[in-house]
Short mmCIF file of C-alpha atoms in Angstrom, two decimals:
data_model
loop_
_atom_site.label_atom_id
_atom_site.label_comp_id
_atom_site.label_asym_id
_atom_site.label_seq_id
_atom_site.Cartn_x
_atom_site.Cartn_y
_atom_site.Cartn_z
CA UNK A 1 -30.35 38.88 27.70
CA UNK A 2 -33.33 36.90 29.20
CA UNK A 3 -32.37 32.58 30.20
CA UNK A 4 -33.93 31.66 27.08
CA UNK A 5 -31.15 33.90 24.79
CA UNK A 6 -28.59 33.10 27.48
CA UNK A 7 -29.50 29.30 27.07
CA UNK A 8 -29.42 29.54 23.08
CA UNK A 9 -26.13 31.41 22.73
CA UNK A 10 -24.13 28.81 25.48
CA UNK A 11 -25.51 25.86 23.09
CA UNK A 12 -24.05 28.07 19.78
CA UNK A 13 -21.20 28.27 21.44
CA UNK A 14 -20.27 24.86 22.95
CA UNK A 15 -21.17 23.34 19.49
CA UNK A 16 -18.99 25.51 17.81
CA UNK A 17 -16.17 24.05 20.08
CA UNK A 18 -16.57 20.73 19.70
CA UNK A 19 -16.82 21.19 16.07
CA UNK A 20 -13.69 23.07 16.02
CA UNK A 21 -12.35 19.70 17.99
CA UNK A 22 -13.43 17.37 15.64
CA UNK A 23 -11.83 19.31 13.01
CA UNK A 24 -8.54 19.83 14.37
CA UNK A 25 -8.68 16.00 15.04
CA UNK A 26 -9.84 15.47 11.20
CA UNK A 27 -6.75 17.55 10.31
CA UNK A 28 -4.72 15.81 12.63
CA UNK A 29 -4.57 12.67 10.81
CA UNK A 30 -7.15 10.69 12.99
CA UNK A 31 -9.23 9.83 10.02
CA UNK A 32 -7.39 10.00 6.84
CA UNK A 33 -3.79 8.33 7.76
CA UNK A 34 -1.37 6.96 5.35
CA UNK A 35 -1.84 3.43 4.38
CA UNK A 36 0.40 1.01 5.02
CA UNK A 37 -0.24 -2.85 4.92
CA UNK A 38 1.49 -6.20 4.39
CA UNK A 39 2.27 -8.43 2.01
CA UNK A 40 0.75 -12.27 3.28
CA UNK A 41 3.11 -14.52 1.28
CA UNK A 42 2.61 -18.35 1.89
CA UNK A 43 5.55 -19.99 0.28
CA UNK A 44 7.01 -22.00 3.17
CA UNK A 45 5.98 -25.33 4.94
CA UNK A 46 6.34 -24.15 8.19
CA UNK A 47 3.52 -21.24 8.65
CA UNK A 48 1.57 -20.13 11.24
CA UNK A 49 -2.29 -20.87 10.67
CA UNK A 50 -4.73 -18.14 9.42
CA UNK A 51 -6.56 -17.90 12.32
CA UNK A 52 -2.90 -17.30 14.32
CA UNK A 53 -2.19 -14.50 11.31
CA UNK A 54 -5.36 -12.71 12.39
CA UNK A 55 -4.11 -12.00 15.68
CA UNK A 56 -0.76 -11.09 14.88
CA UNK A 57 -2.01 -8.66 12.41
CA UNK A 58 -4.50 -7.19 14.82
CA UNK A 59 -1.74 -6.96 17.36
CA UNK A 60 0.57 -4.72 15.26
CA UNK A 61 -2.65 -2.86 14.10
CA UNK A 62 -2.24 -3.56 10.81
CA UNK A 63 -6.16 -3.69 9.03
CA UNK A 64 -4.49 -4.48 5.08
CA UNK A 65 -3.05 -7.31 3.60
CA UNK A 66 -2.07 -8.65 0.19
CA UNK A 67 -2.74 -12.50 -1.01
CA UNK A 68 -1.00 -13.58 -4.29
CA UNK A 69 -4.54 -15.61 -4.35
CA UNK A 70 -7.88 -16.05 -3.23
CA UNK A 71 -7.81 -18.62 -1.02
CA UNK A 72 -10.58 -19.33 0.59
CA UNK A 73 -9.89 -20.99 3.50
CA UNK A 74 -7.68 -17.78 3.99
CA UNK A 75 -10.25 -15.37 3.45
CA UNK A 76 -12.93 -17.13 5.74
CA UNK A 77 -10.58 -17.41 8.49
CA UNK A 78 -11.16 -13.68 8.08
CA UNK A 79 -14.53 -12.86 8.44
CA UNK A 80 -15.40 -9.66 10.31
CA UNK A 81 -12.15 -9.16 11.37
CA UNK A 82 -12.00 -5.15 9.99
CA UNK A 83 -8.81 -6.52 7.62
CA UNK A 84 -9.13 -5.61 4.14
CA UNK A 85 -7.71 -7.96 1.14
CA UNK A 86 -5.47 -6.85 -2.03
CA UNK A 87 -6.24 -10.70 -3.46
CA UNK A 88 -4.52 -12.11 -6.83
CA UNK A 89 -4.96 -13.77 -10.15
CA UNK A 90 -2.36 -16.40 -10.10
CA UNK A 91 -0.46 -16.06 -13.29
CA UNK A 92 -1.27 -19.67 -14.72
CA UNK A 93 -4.92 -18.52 -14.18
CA UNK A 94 -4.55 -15.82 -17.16
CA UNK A 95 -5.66 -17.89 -20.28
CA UNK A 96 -8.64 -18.98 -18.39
CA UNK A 97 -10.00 -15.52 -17.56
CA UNK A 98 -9.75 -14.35 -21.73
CA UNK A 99 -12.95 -15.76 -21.40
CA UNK A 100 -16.12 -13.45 -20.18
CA UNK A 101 -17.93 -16.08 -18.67
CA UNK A 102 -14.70 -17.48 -16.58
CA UNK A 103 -14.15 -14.03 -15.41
CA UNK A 104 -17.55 -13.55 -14.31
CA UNK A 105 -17.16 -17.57 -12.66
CA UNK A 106 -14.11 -16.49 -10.93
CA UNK A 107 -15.44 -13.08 -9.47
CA UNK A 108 -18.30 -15.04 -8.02
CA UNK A 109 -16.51 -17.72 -6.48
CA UNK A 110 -13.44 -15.99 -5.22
CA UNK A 111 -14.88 -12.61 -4.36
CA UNK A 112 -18.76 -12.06 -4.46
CA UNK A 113 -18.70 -14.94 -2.58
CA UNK A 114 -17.00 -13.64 0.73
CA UNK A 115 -18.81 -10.27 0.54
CA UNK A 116 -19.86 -8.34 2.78
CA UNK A 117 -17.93 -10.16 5.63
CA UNK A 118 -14.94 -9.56 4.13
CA UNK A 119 -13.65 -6.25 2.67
CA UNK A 120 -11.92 -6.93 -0.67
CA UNK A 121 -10.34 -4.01 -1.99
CA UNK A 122 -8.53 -4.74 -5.26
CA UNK A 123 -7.41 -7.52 -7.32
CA UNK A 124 -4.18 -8.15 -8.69
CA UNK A 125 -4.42 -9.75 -12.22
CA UNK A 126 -1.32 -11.95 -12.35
CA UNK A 127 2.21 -10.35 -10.79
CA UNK A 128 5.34 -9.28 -12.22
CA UNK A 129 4.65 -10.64 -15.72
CA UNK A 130 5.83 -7.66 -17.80
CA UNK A 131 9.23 -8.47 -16.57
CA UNK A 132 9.90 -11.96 -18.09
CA UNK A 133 10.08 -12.85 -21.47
CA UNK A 134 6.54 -14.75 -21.93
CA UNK A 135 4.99 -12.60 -24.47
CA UNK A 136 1.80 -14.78 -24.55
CA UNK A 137 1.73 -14.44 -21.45
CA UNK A 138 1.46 -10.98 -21.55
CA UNK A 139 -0.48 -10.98 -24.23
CA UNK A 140 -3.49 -12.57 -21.68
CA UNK A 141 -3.09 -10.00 -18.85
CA UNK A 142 -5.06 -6.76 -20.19
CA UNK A 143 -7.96 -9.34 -21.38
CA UNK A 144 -8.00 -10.67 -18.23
CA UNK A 145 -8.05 -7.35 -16.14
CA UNK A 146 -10.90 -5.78 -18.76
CA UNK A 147 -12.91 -9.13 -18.10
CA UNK A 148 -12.36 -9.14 -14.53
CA UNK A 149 -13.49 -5.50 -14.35
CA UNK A 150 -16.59 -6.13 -16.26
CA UNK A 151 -17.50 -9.18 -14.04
CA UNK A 152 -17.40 -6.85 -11.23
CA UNK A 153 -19.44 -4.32 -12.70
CA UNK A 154 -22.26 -6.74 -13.19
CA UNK A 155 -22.04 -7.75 -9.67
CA UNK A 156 -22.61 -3.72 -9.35
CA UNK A 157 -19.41 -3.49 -6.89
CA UNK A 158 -17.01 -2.22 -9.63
CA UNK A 159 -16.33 1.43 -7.61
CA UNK A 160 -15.55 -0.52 -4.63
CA UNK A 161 -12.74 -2.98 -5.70
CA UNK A 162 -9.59 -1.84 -8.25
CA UNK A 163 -8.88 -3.80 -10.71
CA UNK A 164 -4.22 -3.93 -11.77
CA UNK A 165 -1.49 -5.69 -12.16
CA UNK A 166 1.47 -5.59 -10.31
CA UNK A 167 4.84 -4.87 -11.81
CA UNK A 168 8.33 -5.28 -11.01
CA UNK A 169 10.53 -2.26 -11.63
CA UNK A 170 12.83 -3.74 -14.00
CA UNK A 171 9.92 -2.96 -16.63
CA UNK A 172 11.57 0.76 -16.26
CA UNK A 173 15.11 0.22 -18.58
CA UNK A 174 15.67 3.99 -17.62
CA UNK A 175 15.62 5.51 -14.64
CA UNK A 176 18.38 7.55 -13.91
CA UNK A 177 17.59 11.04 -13.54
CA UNK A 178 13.91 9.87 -12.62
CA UNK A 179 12.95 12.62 -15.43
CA UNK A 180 14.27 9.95 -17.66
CA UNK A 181 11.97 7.22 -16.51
CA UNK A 182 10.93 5.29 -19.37
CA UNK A 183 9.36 1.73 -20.01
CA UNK A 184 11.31 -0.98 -21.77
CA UNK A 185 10.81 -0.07 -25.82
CA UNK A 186 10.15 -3.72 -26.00
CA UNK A 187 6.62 -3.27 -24.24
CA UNK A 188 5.95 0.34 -23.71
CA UNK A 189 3.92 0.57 -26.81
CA UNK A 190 2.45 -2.85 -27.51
CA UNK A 191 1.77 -3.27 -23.61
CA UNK A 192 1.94 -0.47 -21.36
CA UNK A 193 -0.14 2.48 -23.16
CA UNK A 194 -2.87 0.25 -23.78
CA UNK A 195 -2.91 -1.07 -19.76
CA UNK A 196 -2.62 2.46 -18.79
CA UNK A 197 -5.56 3.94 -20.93
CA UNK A 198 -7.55 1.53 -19.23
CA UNK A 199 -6.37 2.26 -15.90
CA UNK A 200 -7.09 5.83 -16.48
CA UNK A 201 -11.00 5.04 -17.63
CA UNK A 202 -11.36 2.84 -14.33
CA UNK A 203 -9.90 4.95 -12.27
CA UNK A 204 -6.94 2.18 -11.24
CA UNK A 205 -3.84 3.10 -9.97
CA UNK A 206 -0.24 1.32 -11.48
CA UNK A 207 0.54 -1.19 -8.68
CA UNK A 208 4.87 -1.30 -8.75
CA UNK A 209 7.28 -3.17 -6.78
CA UNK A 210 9.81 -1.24 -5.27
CA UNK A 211 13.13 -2.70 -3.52
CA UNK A 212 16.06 -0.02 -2.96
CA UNK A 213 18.26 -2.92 -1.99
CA UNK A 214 18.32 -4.37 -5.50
CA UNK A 215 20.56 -1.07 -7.11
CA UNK A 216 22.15 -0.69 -4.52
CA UNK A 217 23.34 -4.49 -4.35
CA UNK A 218 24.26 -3.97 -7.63
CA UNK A 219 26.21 -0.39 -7.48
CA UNK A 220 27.32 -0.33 -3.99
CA UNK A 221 29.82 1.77 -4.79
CA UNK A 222 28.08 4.03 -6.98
CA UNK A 223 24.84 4.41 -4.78
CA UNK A 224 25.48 5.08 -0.82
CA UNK A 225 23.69 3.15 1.77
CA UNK A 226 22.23 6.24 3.11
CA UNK A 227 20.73 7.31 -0.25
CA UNK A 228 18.81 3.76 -0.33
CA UNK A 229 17.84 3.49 3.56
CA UNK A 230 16.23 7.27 4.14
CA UNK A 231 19.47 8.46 6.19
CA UNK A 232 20.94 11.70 5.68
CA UNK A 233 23.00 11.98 2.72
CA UNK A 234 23.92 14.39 0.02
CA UNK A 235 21.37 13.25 -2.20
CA UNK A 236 21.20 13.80 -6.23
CA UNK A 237 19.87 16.58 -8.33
CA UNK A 238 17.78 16.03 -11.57
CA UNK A 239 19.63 18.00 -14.16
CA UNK A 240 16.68 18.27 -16.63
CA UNK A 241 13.67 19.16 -13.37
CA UNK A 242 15.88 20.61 -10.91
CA UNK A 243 14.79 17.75 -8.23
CA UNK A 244 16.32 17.23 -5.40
CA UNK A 245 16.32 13.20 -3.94
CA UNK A 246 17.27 12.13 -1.04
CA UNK A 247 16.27 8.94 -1.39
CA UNK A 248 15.97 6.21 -4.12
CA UNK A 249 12.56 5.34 -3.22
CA UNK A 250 11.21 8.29 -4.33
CA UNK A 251 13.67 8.48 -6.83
CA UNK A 252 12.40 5.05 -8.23
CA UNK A 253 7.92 6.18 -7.75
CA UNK A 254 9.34 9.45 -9.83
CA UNK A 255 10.91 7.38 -12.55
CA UNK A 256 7.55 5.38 -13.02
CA UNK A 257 5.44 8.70 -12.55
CA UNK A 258 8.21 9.77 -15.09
CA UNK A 259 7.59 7.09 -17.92
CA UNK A 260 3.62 7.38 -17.25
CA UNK A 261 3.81 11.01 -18.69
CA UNK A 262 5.80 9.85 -21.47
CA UNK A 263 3.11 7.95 -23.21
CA UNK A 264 0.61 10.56 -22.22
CA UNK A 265 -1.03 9.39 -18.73
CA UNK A 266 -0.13 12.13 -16.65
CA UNK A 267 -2.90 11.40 -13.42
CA UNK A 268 -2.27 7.58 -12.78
CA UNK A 269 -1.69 7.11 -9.23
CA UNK A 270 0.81 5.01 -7.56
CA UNK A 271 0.48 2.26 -5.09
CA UNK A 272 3.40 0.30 -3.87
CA UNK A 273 2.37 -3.21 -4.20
CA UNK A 274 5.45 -4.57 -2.74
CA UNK A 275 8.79 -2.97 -0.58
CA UNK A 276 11.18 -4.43 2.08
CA UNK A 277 14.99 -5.61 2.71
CA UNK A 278 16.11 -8.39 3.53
CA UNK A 279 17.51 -9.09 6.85
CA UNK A 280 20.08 -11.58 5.21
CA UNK A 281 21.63 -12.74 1.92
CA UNK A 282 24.37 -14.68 -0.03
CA UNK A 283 28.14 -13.38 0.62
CA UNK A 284 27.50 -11.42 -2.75
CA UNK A 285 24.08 -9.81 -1.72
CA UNK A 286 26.14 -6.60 -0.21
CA UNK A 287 23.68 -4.82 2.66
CA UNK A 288 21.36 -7.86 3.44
CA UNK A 289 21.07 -7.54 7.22
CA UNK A 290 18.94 -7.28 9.83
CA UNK A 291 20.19 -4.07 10.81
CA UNK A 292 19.77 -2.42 7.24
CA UNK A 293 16.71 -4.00 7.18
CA UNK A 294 15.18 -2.63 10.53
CA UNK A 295 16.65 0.78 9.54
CA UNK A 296 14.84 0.61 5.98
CA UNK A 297 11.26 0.06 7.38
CA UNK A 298 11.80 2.40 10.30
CA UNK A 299 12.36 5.27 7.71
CA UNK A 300 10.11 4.13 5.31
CA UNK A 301 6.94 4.03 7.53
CA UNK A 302 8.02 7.42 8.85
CA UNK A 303 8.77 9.26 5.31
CA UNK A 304 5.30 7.55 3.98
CA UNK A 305 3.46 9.38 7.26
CA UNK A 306 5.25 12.33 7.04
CA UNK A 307 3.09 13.19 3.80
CA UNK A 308 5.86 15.07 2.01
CA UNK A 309 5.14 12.96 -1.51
CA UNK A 310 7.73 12.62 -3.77
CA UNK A 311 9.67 15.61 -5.28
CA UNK A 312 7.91 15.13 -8.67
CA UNK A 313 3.98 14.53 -6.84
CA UNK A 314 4.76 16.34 -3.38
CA UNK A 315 1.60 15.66 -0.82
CA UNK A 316 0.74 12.44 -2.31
CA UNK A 317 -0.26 9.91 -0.51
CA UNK A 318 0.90 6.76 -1.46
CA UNK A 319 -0.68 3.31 -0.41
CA UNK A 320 2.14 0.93 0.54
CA UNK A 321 2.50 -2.78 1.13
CA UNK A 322 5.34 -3.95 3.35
CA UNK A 323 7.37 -7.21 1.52
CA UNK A 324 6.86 -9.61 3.90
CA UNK A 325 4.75 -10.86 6.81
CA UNK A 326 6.97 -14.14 7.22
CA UNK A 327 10.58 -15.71 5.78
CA UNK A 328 9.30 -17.92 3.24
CA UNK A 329 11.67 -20.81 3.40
CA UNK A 330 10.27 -22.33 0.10
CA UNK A 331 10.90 -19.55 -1.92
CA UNK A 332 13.66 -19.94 -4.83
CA UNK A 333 16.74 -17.93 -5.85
CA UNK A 334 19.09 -16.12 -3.63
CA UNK A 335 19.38 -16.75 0.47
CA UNK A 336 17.83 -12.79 0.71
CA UNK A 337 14.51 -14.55 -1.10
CA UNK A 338 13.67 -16.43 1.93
CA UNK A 339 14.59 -13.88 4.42
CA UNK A 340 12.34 -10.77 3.84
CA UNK A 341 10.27 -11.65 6.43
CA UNK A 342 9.31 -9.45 9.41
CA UNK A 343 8.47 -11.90 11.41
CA UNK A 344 9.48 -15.66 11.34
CA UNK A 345 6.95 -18.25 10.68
CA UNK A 346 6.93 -19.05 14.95
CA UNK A 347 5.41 -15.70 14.97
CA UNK A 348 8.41 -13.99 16.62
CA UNK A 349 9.92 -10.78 15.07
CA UNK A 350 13.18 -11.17 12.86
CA UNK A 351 13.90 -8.05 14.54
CA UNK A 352 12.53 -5.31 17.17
CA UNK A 353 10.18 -3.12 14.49
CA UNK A 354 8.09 -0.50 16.01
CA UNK A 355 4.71 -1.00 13.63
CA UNK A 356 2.72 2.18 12.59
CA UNK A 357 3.02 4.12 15.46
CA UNK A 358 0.06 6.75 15.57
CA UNK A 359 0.92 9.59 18.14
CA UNK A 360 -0.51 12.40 16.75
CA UNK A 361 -3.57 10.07 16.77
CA UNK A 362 -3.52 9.70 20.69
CA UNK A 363 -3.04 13.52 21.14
CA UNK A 364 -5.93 14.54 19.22
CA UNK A 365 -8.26 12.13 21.27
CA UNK A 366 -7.22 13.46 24.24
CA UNK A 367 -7.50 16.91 23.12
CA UNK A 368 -11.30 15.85 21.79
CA UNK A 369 -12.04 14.37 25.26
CA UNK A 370 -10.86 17.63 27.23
CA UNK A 371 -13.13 19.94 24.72
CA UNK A 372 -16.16 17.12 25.35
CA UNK A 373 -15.56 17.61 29.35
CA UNK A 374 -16.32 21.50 28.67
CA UNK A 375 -19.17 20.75 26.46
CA UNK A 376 -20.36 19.00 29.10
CA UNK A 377 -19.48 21.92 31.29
CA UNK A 378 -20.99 24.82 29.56
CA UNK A 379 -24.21 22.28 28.50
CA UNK A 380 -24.66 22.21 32.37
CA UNK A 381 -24.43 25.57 33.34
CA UNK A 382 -27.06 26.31 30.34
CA UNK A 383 -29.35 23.56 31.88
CA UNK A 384 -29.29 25.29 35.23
CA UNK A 385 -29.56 28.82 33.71
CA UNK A 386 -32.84 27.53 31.85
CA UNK A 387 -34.41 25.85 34.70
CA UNK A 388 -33.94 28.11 37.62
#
């Protein structure tokens, strides 16, 4: 083998390698982790400013967030930061948007507007309105999401930003086994299947709010602690699918998967638009403390990353959106209402939380640095092969 075939093989060879690297780093989870991000709820007097949020979200390395608006004092704040926006139709903005020409007003102004500077993933046509009893209300919200949709596709930037709704899971009347997931009669038909064919012809995914704590308030003695915090526990068996669940957040994503498939969409997605627990709560609101709620997010972030799915869609990955940033000391109802904050609004944590942690991430780089230091190796003994 003459230098010049000794030269071309050792180049073969150390691109091969670092290939292989960047592979094993792609497989790794570098570039394709599971998504979590945070749910920016301003409902309280006593905030920190925008600019101030920035920094605390770039310090726990979270890059996605979730208004229940478009506000654009908010959104400015964040230009070029690298942190992407879930923003919302506020429900009392519904009747406006029946219109084409609103829709196509409100896109501009509240979205085309901040792009490209800011990264605006989705919007959320109104939230959690299938679980009251407005029906005109309801009545507005598919309208409202078609118009929106169309808005954006004459802006061309429809495949870039999902168009939903958000839903509280009380819209599921049965859930228990989750192969008994169903919708409430009452707007299954009339509501539901028509919002889901669209979903499926857009490509959308069914945005739900999920919160463990609220059953198992409820039931404490029926449902254990362990089953609704991701702790070892017994678990329950679906009768009908021969499921095992060891938790009731999967148990709950099944039930909706569950009721899907029962009016004939069988390949909507999932994303978790909301889920937390509160760190405190009314003498009646059983399991509302900070400990529970520590433990709860600690095992959520680390089921979502282990990629296991749920038993009904196993390796799915799920998009999730932590419930909340800050206690919101505005908010109405129960004591629990104003205390699902991770942080309070000083900017301290309500508790120690360990955010996201990425270690696998680390290892690979390191790993892909060591294989570049023999690139560089074998590239240099090639060099001097070919030259002398």
């Amino acid at each position: 083998m003459d230098k010049k075939q000794a030269f071309l093989v050792l180049t073969l060879l150390s691109t091969f390698i670092l290939l292989g690297q960047e592979e094993n780093v792609m497989s790794s989870g570098v570039s394709e982790l599971p998504t979590f991000g945070i749910n920016y709820g301003m409902v309280a007097n006593d905030l920190p400013t925008p600019a101030d949020v920035v920094t605390l979200l770039q310090t726990i390395r979270v890059s996605k967030t979730r208004l229940y608006d478009a506000d654009s004092s908010v959104l400015r704040t964040f230009t070029n930061t690298g942190i992407s926006f879930i923003v919302g139709v506020r429900n009392e903005e519904l009747h406006l948007l029946g219109n084409a020409s609103n829709a196509f007003r409100w896109v501009k102004e509240n979205v085309y507007a901040h792009l490209p500077d800011i990264h605006i993933s989705a919007i959320v046509v109104g939230n959690e309105i299938f679980s009251t009893n407005d029906t005109a209300l309801m009545r507005q919200v598919l309208p409202a999401m078609q118009n929106i949709h169309l808005a954006l596709s004459l802006f061309n930037i429809d495949h870039d930003i999902i168009v939903s709704t958000a839903h509280s899971f009380s819209i599921i009347t049965t859930s228990y086994p989750p192969s008994s997931g169903q919708f409430d009669p009452a707007i299954a038909t009339v509501y539901m299947k028509p919002m889901l064919n669209f979903l499926s012809k857009i490509g959308a995914p069914f945005f739900i709010n999920v919160y463990p704590f609220f059953p198992y308030k409820e039931n404490p003695t029926l449902i254990p602690l362990e089953y609704a915090l991701f702790q070892p526990n017994a678990g329950i068996q679906d009768a009908v699918t021969n499921l095992h669940y060891t938790n009731m957040f999967d148990a709950q994503l099944d039930a909706v998967y569950f009721a899907m498939a029962a009016l004939g969409y069988h390949n909507i997605t999932l994303l978790v638009s909301e889920t937390g627990w509160p760190s405190a709560g009314d003498e009646n609101e059983i399991g509302a403390t900070i400990q529970n709620a520590k433990i709860y997010h600690e095992n959520l972030i680390k089921h979502i990353s282990s990629w296991h799915g749920t038993p009904y869609r196993p390796g799915s990955n799920i998009e999730v959106y932590l419930f909340a940033l800050f206690n919101e000391d505005m908010k109405p109802g129960p004591l629990s209402e104003r205390n699902y904050g991770l942080f309070k609004p000083d900017g301290t944590m309500v508790y120690e939380f360990k955010f996201f942690d990425q270690p696998n991430a680390s290892a690979s780089f390191v790993s892909l640095g060591l294989s570049t230091m023999l690139l560089s190796f074998i590239l240099s003994v090639a060099y001097i092969m070919h030259f002398t």
